[in-house]
Amino acid sequence: MGLTSEQTKRYARQLILEEMGTAGQEKLSKASVLIIGAGGLGSPAALYLAAAGVGNIGLVDADTVELSNLQRQILHTTNDLGRAKVVSARETLSAVNPETAVTVYRQFADSENIEKLVETYDFILDATDNFASKFMINDACVRAKKPFSHAGIAGFGGQLMTYVPGEGPCYRCVFENPPPKDTKKNGAIGAVCGVIGSLQAMEAIKYVLGIGDLLVGKLLTYDGLKAEFRTIHLPRRAGGCAVCGELANGRTGNG
């Protein structure tokens, strides 16, 4: 089908990459990525995916924009205070790249809707900020055979890993069960959200293009204070995992 002259100009700096080219750009234009959470992680991830030319981005979030969000959630501005995050985010992404279709879901992902949310997307980003959601997203993606990127932020650091069906351990293999419900949320520096969220976008792009090495079977950690990255090689898929192990029977194993 080829690219238009406007697309050739818009994506010029990535089209010249050997791993991208016109064929790669067309792959991105046909790809769909679901981002669960339009906050600190979802903001940079969504912006870079839209700018890169991903054809369809889905955004899931039920919150409205608050003043305390603006320190790290760069999809939103002061003028968006009180507005639905997904609406603010859609306007921002459309301004960055009108060619990207943005589908919004003004709701929280929960056990009732998660399977429906993930079923039509090529790649999922877990950009949530609580453990219960992370385990729920993992379990739904494993069962639906959907690849996804997990990420988390704490203070001046963060971590991420990628799951691809049949190729490595899932999030539950590594962390088993959520911590107690009374576990307090950590503070976060906005720039760290930018680092980790951007890496999530890169995982999605690599998966769509079929290039590079994904963080499958690896946990990448970042310490912002020391300016250090560390790659931890994870154990093989856990045979006793409640969702991807040999005895998995559809139960989540939340215990």
PDB file of C-alpha atoms in Angstrom, residues 22-155:
ATOM      1  CA  THR A  22       8.485   1.156   5.126  1.00  0.00           C
ATOM      2  CA  ALA A  23       7.545  -2.434   5.983  1.00  0.00           C
ATOM      3  CA  GLY A  24       8.082  -1.835   9.678  1.00  0.00           C
ATOM      4  CA  GLN A  25       6.140   1.409   9.625  1.00  0.00           C
ATOM      5  CA  GLU A  26       3.226  -0.352   8.006  1.00  0.00           C
ATOM      6  CA  LYS A  27       3.359  -3.010  10.719  1.00  0.00           C
ATOM      7  CA  LEU A  28       3.086  -0.306  13.370  1.00  0.00           C
ATOM      8  CA  SER A  29       0.168   1.313  11.570  1.00  0.00           C
ATOM      9  CA  LYS A  30      -1.736  -1.982  11.708  1.00  0.00           C
ATOM     10  CA  ALA A  31      -0.867  -2.732  15.330  1.00  0.00           C
ATOM     11  CA  SER A  32      -3.019  -2.240  18.392  1.00  0.00           C
ATOM     12  CA  VAL A  33      -1.730  -1.702  21.937  1.00  0.00           C
ATOM     13  CA  LEU A  34      -3.877  -1.559  25.064  1.00  0.00           C
ATOM     14  CA  ILE A  35      -2.569   0.583  27.927  1.00  0.00           C
ATOM     15  CA  ILE A  36      -4.211  -0.081  31.277  1.00  0.00           C
ATOM     16  CA  GLY A  37      -3.668   3.091  33.289  1.00  0.00           C
ATOM     17  CA  ALA A  38      -3.356   6.626  31.928  1.00  0.00           C
ATOM     18  CA  GLY A  39      -1.052   7.841  34.680  1.00  0.00           C
ATOM     19  CA  GLY A  40       2.676   7.985  35.352  1.00  0.00           C
ATOM     20  CA  LEU A  41       3.642   4.948  33.269  1.00  0.00           C
ATOM     21  CA  GLY A  42       0.851   5.087  30.723  1.00  0.00           C
ATOM     22  CA  SER A  43       1.546   8.715  29.845  1.00  0.00           C
ATOM     23  CA  PRO A  44       5.054   8.395  28.356  1.00  0.00           C
ATOM     24  CA  ALA A  45       4.252   4.978  26.888  1.00  0.00           C
ATOM     25  CA  ALA A  46       1.166   6.267  25.089  1.00  0.00           C
ATOM     26  CA  LEU A  47       2.904   9.392  23.821  1.00  0.00           C
ATOM     27  CA  TYR A  48       5.795   7.483  22.282  1.00  0.00           C
ATOM     28  CA  LEU A  49       3.565   4.804  20.782  1.00  0.00           C
ATOM     29  CA  ALA A  50       1.341   7.415  19.168  1.00  0.00           C
ATOM     30  CA  ALA A  51       4.338   9.396  17.924  1.00  0.00           C
ATOM     31  CA  ALA A  52       5.816   6.214  16.437  1.00  0.00           C
ATOM     32  CA  GLY A  53       2.653   5.607  14.436  1.00  0.00           C
ATOM     33  CA  VAL A  54       0.937   2.722  16.237  1.00  0.00           C
ATOM     34  CA  GLY A  55      -2.433   2.449  14.516  1.00  0.00           C
ATOM     35  CA  ASN A  56      -4.715   1.914  17.488  1.00  0.00           C
ATOM     36  CA  ILE A  57      -4.095   2.671  21.148  1.00  0.00           C
ATOM     37  CA  GLY A  58      -6.608   1.642  23.775  1.00  0.00           C
ATOM     38  CA  LEU A  59      -6.641   3.473  27.123  1.00  0.00           C
ATOM     39  CA  VAL A  60      -8.290   2.130  30.265  1.00  0.00           C
ATOM     40  CA  ASP A  61      -8.762   4.428  33.270  1.00  0.00           C
ATOM     41  CA  ALA A  62     -11.722   5.616  35.338  1.00  0.00           C
ATOM     42  CA  ASP A  63     -10.005   8.456  37.210  1.00  0.00           C
ATOM     43  CA  THR A  64     -10.180  12.197  36.705  1.00  0.00           C
ATOM     44  CA  VAL A  65      -7.145  14.478  36.544  1.00  0.00           C
ATOM     45  CA  GLU A  66      -6.023  15.820  39.922  1.00  0.00           C
ATOM     46  CA  LEU A  67      -3.396  18.421  40.708  1.00  0.00           C
ATOM     47  CA  SER A  68      -1.129  15.830  42.347  1.00  0.00           C
ATOM     48  CA  ASN A  69      -1.078  13.844  39.073  1.00  0.00           C
ATOM     49  CA  LEU A  70       0.650  16.541  37.041  1.00  0.00           C
ATOM     50  CA  GLN A  71       4.087  15.976  38.602  1.00  0.00           C
ATOM     51  CA  ARG A  72       4.425  12.753  36.587  1.00  0.00           C
ATOM     52  CA  GLN A  73       1.384  12.155  34.357  1.00  0.00           C
ATOM     53  CA  ILE A  74       2.471  14.098  31.288  1.00  0.00           C
ATOM     54  CA  LEU A  75      -0.557  13.282  29.161  1.00  0.00           C
ATOM     55  CA  HIS A  76      -2.437  15.889  31.182  1.00  0.00           C
ATOM     56  CA  THR A  77      -2.074  19.603  31.893  1.00  0.00           C
ATOM     57  CA  THR A  78      -3.368  22.079  34.455  1.00  0.00           C
ATOM     58  CA  ASN A  79      -6.262  22.887  32.127  1.00  0.00           C
ATOM     59  CA  ASP A  80      -7.391  19.255  32.374  1.00  0.00           C
ATOM     60  CA  LEU A  81      -8.025  19.290  36.125  1.00  0.00           C
ATOM     61  CA  GLY A  82     -11.312  17.557  36.895  1.00  0.00           C
ATOM     62  CA  ARG A  83     -11.608  15.991  33.444  1.00  0.00           C
ATOM     63  CA  ALA A  84     -11.621  12.264  32.749  1.00  0.00           C
ATOM     64  CA  LYS A  85      -8.058  11.083  32.214  1.00  0.00           C
ATOM     65  CA  VAL A  86      -8.953   9.049  29.146  1.00  0.00           C
ATOM     66  CA  VAL A  87     -10.591  12.077  27.509  1.00  0.00           C
ATOM     67  CA  SER A  88      -7.629  14.318  28.282  1.00  0.00           C
ATOM     68  CA  ALA A  89      -5.262  11.609  27.068  1.00  0.00           C
ATOM     69  CA  ARG A  90      -7.131  11.083  23.804  1.00  0.00           C
ATOM     70  CA  GLU A  91      -6.963  14.793  23.001  1.00  0.00           C
ATOM     71  CA  THR A  92      -3.232  14.906  23.744  1.00  0.00           C
ATOM     72  CA  LEU A  93      -2.454  11.832  21.660  1.00  0.00           C
ATOM     73  CA  SER A  94      -4.585  13.016  18.761  1.00  0.00           C
ATOM     74  CA  ALA A  95      -2.726  16.321  18.806  1.00  0.00           C
ATOM     75  CA  VAL A  96       0.594  14.449  18.674  1.00  0.00           C
ATOM     76  CA  ASN A  97      -0.516  12.151  15.851  1.00  0.00           C
ATOM     77  CA  PRO A  98      -3.988  12.443  14.288  1.00  0.00           C
ATOM     78  CA  GLU A  99      -3.374   9.196  12.399  1.00  0.00           C
ATOM     79  CA  THR A 100      -3.447   7.129  15.585  1.00  0.00           C
ATOM     80  CA  ALA A 101      -6.911   5.957  16.551  1.00  0.00           C
ATOM     81  CA  VAL A 102      -7.423   6.206  20.312  1.00  0.00           C
ATOM     82  CA  THR A 103     -10.095   4.020  21.877  1.00  0.00           C
ATOM     83  CA  VAL A 104     -10.958   4.963  25.447  1.00  0.00           C
ATOM     84  CA  TYR A 105     -12.525   2.923  28.223  1.00  0.00           C
ATOM     85  CA  ARG A 106     -13.596   5.122  31.119  1.00  0.00           C
ATOM     86  CA  GLN A 107     -13.627   2.327  33.634  1.00  0.00           C
ATOM     87  CA  PHE A 108     -11.313   0.470  35.932  1.00  0.00           C
ATOM     88  CA  ALA A 109     -10.063  -2.883  34.695  1.00  0.00           C
ATOM     89  CA  ASP A 110     -11.561  -5.549  36.939  1.00  0.00           C
ATOM     90  CA  SER A 111     -12.317  -9.251  36.973  1.00  0.00           C
ATOM     91  CA  GLU A 112     -15.590  -8.648  35.147  1.00  0.00           C
ATOM     92  CA  ASN A 113     -14.209  -6.781  32.125  1.00  0.00           C
ATOM     93  CA  ILE A 114     -10.505  -7.599  31.841  1.00  0.00           C
ATOM     94  CA  GLU A 115     -10.878 -10.512  29.414  1.00  0.00           C
ATOM     95  CA  LYS A 116     -13.062  -8.435  27.098  1.00  0.00           C
ATOM     96  CA  LEU A 117     -10.622  -5.531  27.258  1.00  0.00           C
ATOM     97  CA  VAL A 118      -7.536  -7.499  26.224  1.00  0.00           C
ATOM     98  CA  GLU A 119      -9.059  -9.809  23.620  1.00  0.00           C
ATOM     99  CA  THR A 120      -8.744  -7.592  20.522  1.00  0.00           C
ATOM    100  CA  TYR A 121      -5.294  -6.071  21.160  1.00  0.00           C
ATOM    101  CA  ASP A 122      -1.896  -7.249  19.926  1.00  0.00           C
ATOM    102  CA  PHE A 123       0.078  -6.186  23.001  1.00  0.00           C
ATOM    103  CA  ILE A 124      -0.890  -5.044  26.493  1.00  0.00           C
ATOM    104  CA  LEU A 125       0.872  -2.594  28.808  1.00  0.00           C
ATOM    105  CA  ASP A 126       0.286  -2.939  32.537  1.00  0.00           C
ATOM    106  CA  ALA A 127       0.665   0.689  33.599  1.00  0.00           C
ATOM    107  CA  THR A 128      -1.278   0.327  36.844  1.00  0.00           C
ATOM    108  CA  ASP A 129      -0.106   1.314  40.310  1.00  0.00           C
ATOM    109  CA  ASN A 130      -1.450  -1.481  42.510  1.00  0.00           C
ATOM    110  CA  PHE A 131      -0.561  -5.136  42.956  1.00  0.00           C
ATOM    111  CA  ALA A 132      -4.069  -6.546  42.684  1.00  0.00           C
ATOM    112  CA  SER A 133      -4.456  -5.086  39.191  1.00  0.00           C
ATOM    113  CA  LYS A 134      -1.047  -6.340  38.115  1.00  0.00           C
ATOM    114  CA  PHE A 135      -1.848  -9.925  39.048  1.00  0.00           C
ATOM    115  CA  MET A 136      -5.292  -9.669  37.443  1.00  0.00           C
ATOM    116  CA  ILE A 137      -3.814  -8.339  34.176  1.00  0.00           C
ATOM    117  CA  ASN A 138      -1.182 -11.057  34.181  1.00  0.00           C
ATOM    118  CA  ASP A 139      -3.740 -13.815  34.690  1.00  0.00           C
ATOM    119  CA  ALA A 140      -6.053 -12.498  31.966  1.00  0.00           C
ATOM    120  CA  CYS A 141      -3.221 -12.113  29.454  1.00  0.00           C
ATOM    121  CA  VAL A 142      -1.841 -15.580  30.160  1.00  0.00           C
ATOM    122  CA  ARG A 143      -5.245 -17.173  29.670  1.00  0.00           C
ATOM    123  CA  ALA A 144      -5.944 -15.152  26.526  1.00  0.00           C
ATOM    124  CA  LYS A 145      -2.440 -15.880  25.203  1.00  0.00           C
ATOM    125  CA  LYS A 146      -1.689 -12.161  24.958  1.00  0.00           C
ATOM    126  CA  PRO A 147       1.835 -10.726  25.284  1.00  0.00           C
ATOM    127  CA  PHE A 148       2.213  -7.914  27.782  1.00  0.00           C
ATOM    128  CA  SER A 149       4.708  -5.694  29.561  1.00  0.00           C
ATOM    129  CA  HIS A 150       4.602  -5.366  33.340  1.00  0.00           C
ATOM    130  CA  ALA A 151       6.152  -2.337  34.983  1.00  0.00           C
ATOM    131  CA  GLY A 152       6.276  -0.841  38.447  1.00  0.00           C
ATOM    132  CA  ILE A 153       7.663   2.298  40.068  1.00  0.00           C
ATOM    133  CA  ALA A 154       8.868   2.905  43.624  1.00  0.00           C
ATOM    134  CA  GLY A 155      10.548   6.128  44.672  1.00  0.00           C
TER     135      GLY A 155
END
